[in-house]
Amino acid sequence: MLFAKPLATLISQLEKLPGVGPKSAQRLAYHILGQPEEDVRRLADAIRDARDRMTLCERCQGFSEASICAICSDPKRDPSLICVVAEAKDVTAIERMNEFRGTYHVLHGVLSPMDGVGPERLKIRELLARLESGSVAEVILATNPTVEGDATALYLAQLLRPIGVKVTRLAHGMPIGGDLDFADQATLLSAFEYRREI
Amino acid sequence: MLFAKPLATLISQLEKLPGVGPKSAQRLAYHILGQPEEDVRRLADAIRDARDRMTLCERCQGFSEASICAICSDPKRDPSLICVVAEAKDVTAIERMNEFRGTYHVLHGVLSPMDGVGPERLKIRELLARLESGSVAEVILATNPTVEGDATALYLAQLLRPIGVKVTRLAHGMPIGGDLDFADQATLLSAFEYRREI
């Protein structure tokens, strides 16, 4: 028995976190044991509190403290423009840009038949409900440019077009500051496809 | 305000963990929000429980559930042989080898004047107390072969030799499976110094 029970339990719990292997779980566990009791309590409380107090925004399905999130309830945001993302963390990435003034819709995943994730597992019903009012002008599909992200965007585009809403997809192309020499073929091809007159 | 309060608190708490930057703290936080409440409670409880229930072994200063740890209280271990390590996780590394049958002493750090860590901050008094009985035959200094680890070993050697106990240091040399061509100069030099007849 290499570890006492409470330590073994902690290590196995930490190992479940994404990107935390057995070695870093051990390192984190020993770090926690060596911290002042008050600091450890604060960490444990923060974990529990965040999970208990954060809920899904009824409108955009992003994480929120209130039933309608800060973005959806902000009168300065344009509710006729919905940016659809796979994960809540993608909202943060776009918000950091400080440019987008529309609202979001978080799918909480992408279609992935291999992992058994079909459309019913994503927040698509909730997106369709938001379109029912007819006041939405454009849906921007901002899932990642991966096989699953593209498939999810394609699926949604086919679902939304009949409703008569404008459906767009984020452009693919050269990243700013990128080097043609290092760009992969698919990105370069997309950069040509999306080219525009200057 | 990019994050709601409970989420912001969680992110800032996670950021304090070693090796967790702002980006991975966010990723971990969103992961936690997306997990079933029961799983999150189990993680928070494991953190708190481990800290509450693990204490320092009165003898070796390693982490232990009881006042004397499993290794120190094991009659099959040789208490006349003490392996001194810097951190509790080093005990795990040596135990994994499944060869060492002596006991340990955890210093909980190494001498580091730059960081204000002097001898009084390490568990050296406790080590000296263990030697008072006169029943300890050998102290193996197994701090890391770094500047601080070496300095700590040297300091301890000078402190312990007058007591009349045998003081040894782990060998430096080529790692098993290593390549002469890739060995750094200091390691190679040590391998020559530590060479023995075969």
Coordinates of C-alpha atoms in Angstrom, one line a residue:
Chain A
M1 CA 0.0 0.0 0.0
L2 CA 1.9 3.0 -1.3
F3 CA -0.6 5.7 -0.1
A4 CA -2.7 6.1 3.0
K5 CA -6.4 5.9 2.2
P6 CA -7.3 9.7 2.2
L7 CA -4.3 10.4 0.1
A8 CA -5.1 7.6 -2.4
T9 CA -8.7 8.8 -2.6
L10 CA -7.5 12.4 -3.3
I11 CA -5.1 11.2 -6.0
S12 CA -7.7 9.1 -7.8
Q13 CA -10.2 12.1 -7.7
L14 CA -7.6 14.5 -9.1
E15 CA -6.7 12.0 -11.8
K16 CA -10.2 12.3 -13.2
L17 CA -9.6 15.9 -14.1
P18 CA -8.8 16.6 -17.8
G19 CA -5.1 16.8 -18.5
V20 CA -4.1 15.4 -15.1
G21 CA -2.2 12.2 -15.3
P22 CA -1.1 9.9 -12.4
K23 CA 2.1 11.8 -11.9
S24 CA 0.6 15.3 -11.7
A25 CA -2.3 14.0 -9.6
Q26 CA 0.3 12.8 -7.0
R27 CA 2.2 16.1 -7.2
L28 CA -1.1 18.1 -6.7
A29 CA -2.1 15.9 -3.8
Y30 CA 1.2 16.3 -2.0
H31 CA 1.0 20.0 -2.6
I32 CA -2.5 20.1 -1.1
L33 CA -1.4 18.2 2.0
G34 CA 1.4 20.7 2.5
Q35 CA -0.9 23.8 2.3
P36 CA -2.5 25.6 5.3
E37 CA -5.8 24.1 6.2
E38 CA -7.6 27.3 5.5
D39 CA -6.3 27.5 1.9
V40 CA -7.3 23.9 1.3
R41 CA -10.8 24.6 2.7
R42 CA -11.1 27.6 0.4
L43 CA -10.2 25.5 -2.7
A44 CA -12.7 22.7 -1.7
D45 CA -15.4 25.3 -1.0
A46 CA -14.8 27.1 -4.4
I47 CA -15.2 23.8 -6.2
R48 CA -18.4 22.9 -4.5
D49 CA -19.8 26.5 -4.5
A50 CA -19.2 27.0 -8.2
R51 CA -21.0 23.7 -9.1
D52 CA -23.9 24.5 -6.7
R53 CA -24.4 28.1 -7.6
M54 CA -23.8 28.1 -11.3
T55 CA -26.7 26.9 -13.5
L56 CA -27.4 27.0 -17.2
C57 CA -28.8 30.2 -18.6
E58 CA -32.4 29.4 -19.7
R59 CA -31.8 31.3 -23.0
C60 CA -28.3 30.7 -24.2
Q61 CA -27.5 27.6 -22.1
G62 CA -24.2 29.1 -21.0
F63 CA -23.2 28.9 -17.3
S64 CA -24.8 31.6 -15.2
E65 CA -25.5 32.5 -11.6
A66 CA -29.0 33.8 -12.5
S67 CA -31.7 32.1 -14.6
I68 CA -30.8 34.5 -17.4
C69 CA -27.1 35.2 -17.8
A70 CA -25.3 38.6 -17.8
I71 CA -24.9 38.6 -21.6
C72 CA -28.5 37.6 -22.4
S73 CA -29.9 40.1 -20.0
D74 CA -27.6 43.0 -21.2
P75 CA -29.9 45.5 -23.1
K76 CA -26.8 46.6 -25.2
R77 CA -26.5 43.1 -26.7
D78 CA -28.3 42.4 -30.0
P79 CA -30.6 39.4 -29.4
S80 CA -31.3 39.1 -33.2
L81 CA -27.7 37.8 -33.7
I82 CA -26.9 34.4 -32.2
C83 CA -23.4 33.0 -32.2
V84 CA -23.5 29.2 -31.7
V85 CA -20.5 27.6 -29.9
A86 CA -19.7 24.1 -28.8
E87 CA -18.5 24.9 -25.2
A88 CA -19.0 27.6 -22.6
K89 CA -15.3 28.3 -22.7
D90 CA -15.7 29.4 -26.3
V91 CA -17.9 32.2 -25.2
T92 CA -15.1 33.5 -23.0
A93 CA -12.7 33.3 -26.0
I94 CA -15.0 35.4 -28.2
E95 CA -15.9 37.9 -25.4
R96 CA -12.2 38.5 -24.9
M97 CA -12.1 39.8 -28.5
N98 CA -14.4 42.6 -27.2
E99 CA -16.0 43.0 -30.6
F100 CA -19.0 40.8 -30.8
R101 CA -22.2 42.5 -29.7
G102 CA -24.7 39.7 -30.3
T103 CA -25.7 36.8 -28.0
Y104 CA -24.6 33.2 -27.8
H105 CA -25.9 29.7 -27.8
V106 CA -23.9 27.0 -26.1
L107 CA -24.4 23.5 -27.6
H108 CA -22.4 21.7 -24.8
G109 CA -20.7 19.4 -27.2
V110 CA -20.4 18.5 -30.9
L111 CA -21.9 15.7 -32.9
S112 CA -19.7 12.7 -32.5
P113 CA -21.3 9.4 -33.6
M114 CA -18.2 7.5 -32.4
D115 CA -18.8 8.7 -28.8
G116 CA -22.5 8.2 -29.1
V117 CA -23.3 12.0 -29.1
G118 CA -26.3 12.6 -31.4
P119 CA -28.3 15.8 -31.9
E120 CA -30.5 15.0 -28.9
R121 CA -27.5 15.3 -26.6
L122 CA -26.8 18.9 -27.6
K123 CA -28.8 22.0 -26.8
I124 CA -30.3 22.1 -30.2
R125 CA -34.0 22.0 -29.1
E126 CA -33.3 25.1 -27.0
L127 CA -31.8 26.9 -30.0
L128 CA -34.8 26.1 -32.2
A129 CA -37.1 27.4 -29.5
R130 CA -35.2 30.7 -29.6
L131 CA -35.8 31.0 -33.3
E132 CA -39.5 30.5 -33.0
S133 CA -40.2 34.1 -32.2
G134 CA -38.9 35.0 -35.7
S135 CA -36.9 37.9 -34.3
V136 CA -33.5 36.3 -35.0
A137 CA -31.9 37.6 -38.1
E138 CA -28.6 35.6 -38.2
V139 CA -27.1 32.5 -36.7
I140 CA -23.3 32.4 -36.8
L141 CA -22.0 28.8 -36.5
A142 CA -18.8 29.1 -34.5
T143 CA -18.0 25.5 -33.7
N144 CA -14.3 24.6 -34.1
P145 CA -13.0 23.9 -37.6
T146 CA -12.5 20.2 -36.8
V147 CA -14.2 17.1 -38.3
E148 CA -16.9 17.1 -35.6
G149 CA -17.2 20.9 -35.4
D150 CA -17.7 21.1 -39.2
A151 CA -20.2 18.2 -39.1
T152 CA -22.2 19.9 -36.3
A153 CA -22.2 23.2 -38.2
L154 CA -23.4 21.4 -41.4
Y155 CA -26.1 19.6 -39.5
L156 CA -27.3 22.9 -37.9
A157 CA -27.2 24.8 -41.2
Q158 CA -29.4 22.2 -42.8
L159 CA -31.8 22.4 -39.9
L160 CA -31.9 26.2 -39.7
R161 CA -32.1 27.2 -43.4
P162 CA -35.7 26.0 -43.9
I163 CA -36.7 28.3 -41.0
G164 CA -35.6 31.2 -43.2
V165 CA -32.9 32.5 -40.9
K166 CA -29.5 33.6 -42.3
V167 CA -26.9 31.0 -41.3
T168 CA -23.2 31.9 -41.5
R169 CA -19.9 30.1 -40.6
L170 CA -16.7 31.7 -39.2
A171 CA -14.1 32.1 -41.9
H172 CA -11.2 29.8 -42.3
G173 CA -7.8 31.2 -43.3
M174 CA -4.3 32.2 -42.4
P175 CA -3.9 33.0 -38.7
I176 CA -2.7 36.6 -38.2
G177 CA 1.1 36.6 -37.9
G178 CA 1.1 33.1 -39.5
D179 CA 3.7 32.0 -42.0
L180 CA 2.6 30.6 -45.4
D181 CA 5.5 28.2 -45.2
F182 CA 4.1 26.6 -41.9
A183 CA 0.4 26.7 -42.8
D184 CA -1.1 23.2 -43.2
Q185 CA -2.6 22.4 -46.6
A186 CA -6.2 22.5 -45.5
T187 CA -5.8 26.0 -43.9
L188 CA -4.1 27.3 -47.0
L189 CA -6.8 25.9 -49.2
S190 CA -9.4 27.6 -47.1
A191 CA -7.6 30.9 -47.2
F192 CA -7.8 30.8 -51.0
E193 CA -11.4 29.8 -50.9
Y194 CA -12.4 32.7 -48.5
R195 CA -10.2 35.3 -50.3
R196 CA -11.8 38.6 -51.0
E197 CA -11.0 41.7 -53.1
I198 CA -9.0 44.5 -51.4
Chain B
M1 CA -16.9 41.0 -16.0
L2 CA -15.9 38.0 -18.0
F3 CA -16.9 35.4 -15.3
A4 CA -19.7 35.2 -12.8
K5 CA -18.4 35.4 -9.2
P6 CA -18.5 31.7 -8.2
L7 CA -16.7 30.8 -11.4
A8 CA -14.1 33.5 -11.1
T9 CA -13.4 32.4 -7.5
L10 CA -13.0 28.8 -8.6
I11 CA -10.6 29.8 -11.4
S12 CA -8.5 31.9 -9.1
Q13 CA -8.3 29.0 -6.5
L14 CA -7.3 26.5 -9.2
E15 CA -4.6 28.9 -10.5
K16 CA -2.9 28.6 -7.2
L17 CA -2.1 24.9 -7.8
P18 CA 1.4 24.2 -9.0
G19 CA 1.6 23.9 -12.8
V20 CA -1.9 25.3 -13.4
G21 CA -1.8 28.5 -15.4
P22 CA -4.8 30.8 -16.1
K23 CA -5.7 28.8 -19.2
S24 CA -5.8 25.4 -17.6
A25 CA -7.5 26.8 -14.5
Q26 CA -10.3 28.0 -16.8
R27 CA -10.4 24.6 -18.6
L28 CA -10.6 22.8 -15.2
A29 CA -13.3 25.1 -13.9
Y30 CA -15.5 24.6 -16.9
H31 CA -14.9 20.9 -16.7
I32 CA -16.0 21.0 -13.0
L33 CA -19.2 23.0 -13.8
G34 CA -20.1 20.4 -16.4
Q35 CA -19.7 17.4 -14.1
P36 CA -22.6 15.7 -12.1
E37 CA -23.0 17.4 -8.7
E38 CA -22.2 14.1 -7.0
D39 CA -18.8 13.8 -8.7
V40 CA -17.9 17.4 -7.9
R41 CA -18.9 16.8 -4.2
R42 CA -16.6 13.8 -4.2
L43 CA -13.7 15.8 -5.5
A44 CA -14.2 18.6 -3.0
D45 CA -14.6 16.1 -0.1
A46 CA -11.5 14.2 -1.1
I47 CA -9.5 17.5 -1.0
R48 CA -10.8 18.5 2.4
D49 CA -10.6 15.0 3.9
A50 CA -7.1 14.3 2.8
R51 CA -5.9 17.6 4.4
D52 CA -7.9 17.0 7.5
R53 CA -7.1 13.4 8.1
M54 CA -3.4 13.3 7.0
T55 CA -0.9 14.5 9.5
L56 CA 2.9 14.3 9.8
C57 CA 4.4 11.0 11.2
E58 CA 5.9 11.9 14.5
R59 CA 9.0 9.9 13.6
C60 CA 9.8 10.4 9.9
Q61 CA 7.7 13.5 9.3
G62 CA 6.2 11.9 6.2
F63 CA 2.4 12.2 5.7
S64 CA 0.5 9.7 7.6
E65 CA -3.1 8.9 8.8
A66 CA -1.8 7.7 12.2
S67 CA 0.7 9.4 14.5
I68 CA 3.3 6.9 13.4
C69 CA 3.2 6.1 9.7
A70 CA 2.8 2.7 8.1
I71 CA 6.5 2.5 7.2
C72 CA 7.9 3.5 10.6
S73 CA 5.5 1.1 12.4
D74 CA 6.3 -1.8 10.1
P75 CA 8.5 -4.3 12.1
K76 CA 10.0 -5.6 8.8
R77 CA 11.7 -2.2 8.2
D78 CA 15.1 -1.5 9.6
P79 CA 15.0 1.6 11.9
S80 CA 18.8 1.7 12.0
L81 CA 18.9 2.9 8.4
I82 CA 17.4 6.3 7.7
C83 CA 17.0 7.7 4.1
V84 CA 16.7 11.5 4.2
V85 CA 14.6 13.0 1.4
A86 CA 13.5 16.5 0.7
E87 CA 9.8 15.9 0.0
A88 CA 7.2 13.3 0.8
K89 CA 6.8 12.4 -2.8
D90 CA 10.4 11.2 -2.9
V91 CA 9.4 8.5 -0.4
T92 CA 6.9 7.2 -3.0
A93 CA 9.5 7.2 -5.7
I94 CA 11.9 5.1 -3.6
E95 CA 9.2 2.8 -2.3
R96 CA 8.2 2.1 -5.9
M97 CA 11.7 0.6 -6.4
N98 CA 10.7 -2.0 -3.8
E99 CA 14.2 -2.6 -2.6
F100 CA 14.9 -0.2 0.3
R101 CA 14.0 -1.8 3.6
G102 CA 15.1 1.0 5.9
T103 CA 13.0 4.0 7.1
Y104 CA 12.8 7.6 5.9
H105 CA 13.1 11.1 7.1
V106 CA 11.3 13.9 5.2
L107 CA 12.9 17.3 5.4
H108 CA 10.0 19.1 3.7
G109 CA 12.2 21.3 1.6
V110 CA 15.9 22.0 0.9
L111 CA 18.1 24.8 2.1
S112 CA 17.6 27.8 -0.1
P113 CA 19.0 31.1 1.2
M114 CA 17.5 32.9 -1.9
D115 CA 14.0 31.9 -0.8
G116 CA 14.8 32.5 2.9
V117 CA 14.7 28.7 3.7
G118 CA 17.3 28.1 6.5
P119 CA 18.0 24.9 8.5
E120 CA 15.3 25.9 11.1
R121 CA 12.6 25.6 8.4
L122 CA 13.5 22.0 7.6
K123 CA 12.7 19.0 9.8
I124 CA 16.4 18.7 10.9
R125 CA 15.7 19.0 14.7
E126 CA 13.4 16.0 14.4
L127 CA 16.2 14.1 12.5
L128 CA 18.7 14.8 15.2
A129 CA 16.2 13.7 17.9
R130 CA 16.0 10.3 16.1
L131 CA 19.8 9.9 16.3
E132 CA 19.9 10.6 20.0
S133 CA 19.2 7.0 20.9
G134 CA 22.4 5.9 19.2
S135 CA 20.7 3.0 17.5
V136 CA 20.9 4.5 14.0
A137 CA 23.8 3.0 12.0
E138 CA 23.6 4.9 8.7
V139 CA 21.9 8.0 7.3
I140 CA 21.6 8.0 3.5
L141 CA 21.3 11.6 2.1
A142 CA 18.9 11.3 -0.8
T143 CA 18.1 14.9 -1.6
N144 CA 18.1 15.7 -5.4
P145 CA 21.4 16.2 -7.1
T146 CA 20.7 19.9 -7.6
V147 CA 22.5 22.9 -6.2
E148 CA 20.1 23.2 -3.3
G149 CA 19.9 19.4 -2.8
D150 CA 23.7 19.1 -2.7
A151 CA 24.1 22.0 -0.4
T152 CA 21.5 20.5 2.0
A153 CA 23.2 17.1 1.9
L154 CA 26.6 18.8 2.6
Y155 CA 25.1 20.8 5.5
L156 CA 23.6 17.6 7.0
A157 CA 26.8 15.6 6.5
Q158 CA 28.7 18.2 8.5
L159 CA 26.1 18.2 11.2
L160 CA 25.8 14.4 11.5
R161 CA 29.4 13.2 11.2
P162 CA 30.4 14.5 14.7
I163 CA 27.6 12.3 16.1
G164 CA 29.5 9.3 14.8
V165 CA 26.8 8.0 12.5
K166 CA 27.8 6.8 9.0
V167 CA 26.6 9.3 6.4
T168 CA 26.3 8.3 2.7
R169 CA 25.0 10.1 -0.4
L170 CA 23.2 8.5 -3.4
A171 CA 25.6 7.8 -6.3
H172 CA 25.6 10.1 -9.3
G173 CA 26.2 8.4 -12.7
M174 CA 24.8 7.4 -16.0
P175 CA 21.0 6.7 -15.9
I176 CA 20.2 3.1 -16.9
G177 CA 19.5 3.1 -20.6
G178 CA 21.2 6.4 -21.0
D179 CA 23.5 7.4 -23.9
L180 CA 27.0 8.6 -23.3
D181 CA 26.6 10.9 -26.2
F182 CA 23.6 12.6 -24.6
A183 CA 24.9 12.7 -21.0
D184 CA 25.7 16.2 -19.7
Q185 CA 29.3 16.8 -18.6
A186 CA 28.6 16.9 -14.9
T187 CA 26.8 13.6 -14.9
L188 CA 29.6 12.0 -17.0
L189 CA 32.2 13.3 -14.6
S190 CA 30.3 11.9 -11.7
A191 CA 30.0 8.5 -13.4
F192 CA 33.8 8.4 -13.7
E193 CA 34.3 9.5 -10.1
Y194 CA 31.8 6.9 -8.8
R195 CA 33.2 4.1 -11.0
R196 CA 34.0 0.8 -9.4
E197 CA 35.7 -2.5 -10.2
I198 CA 33.7 -5.1 -11.8

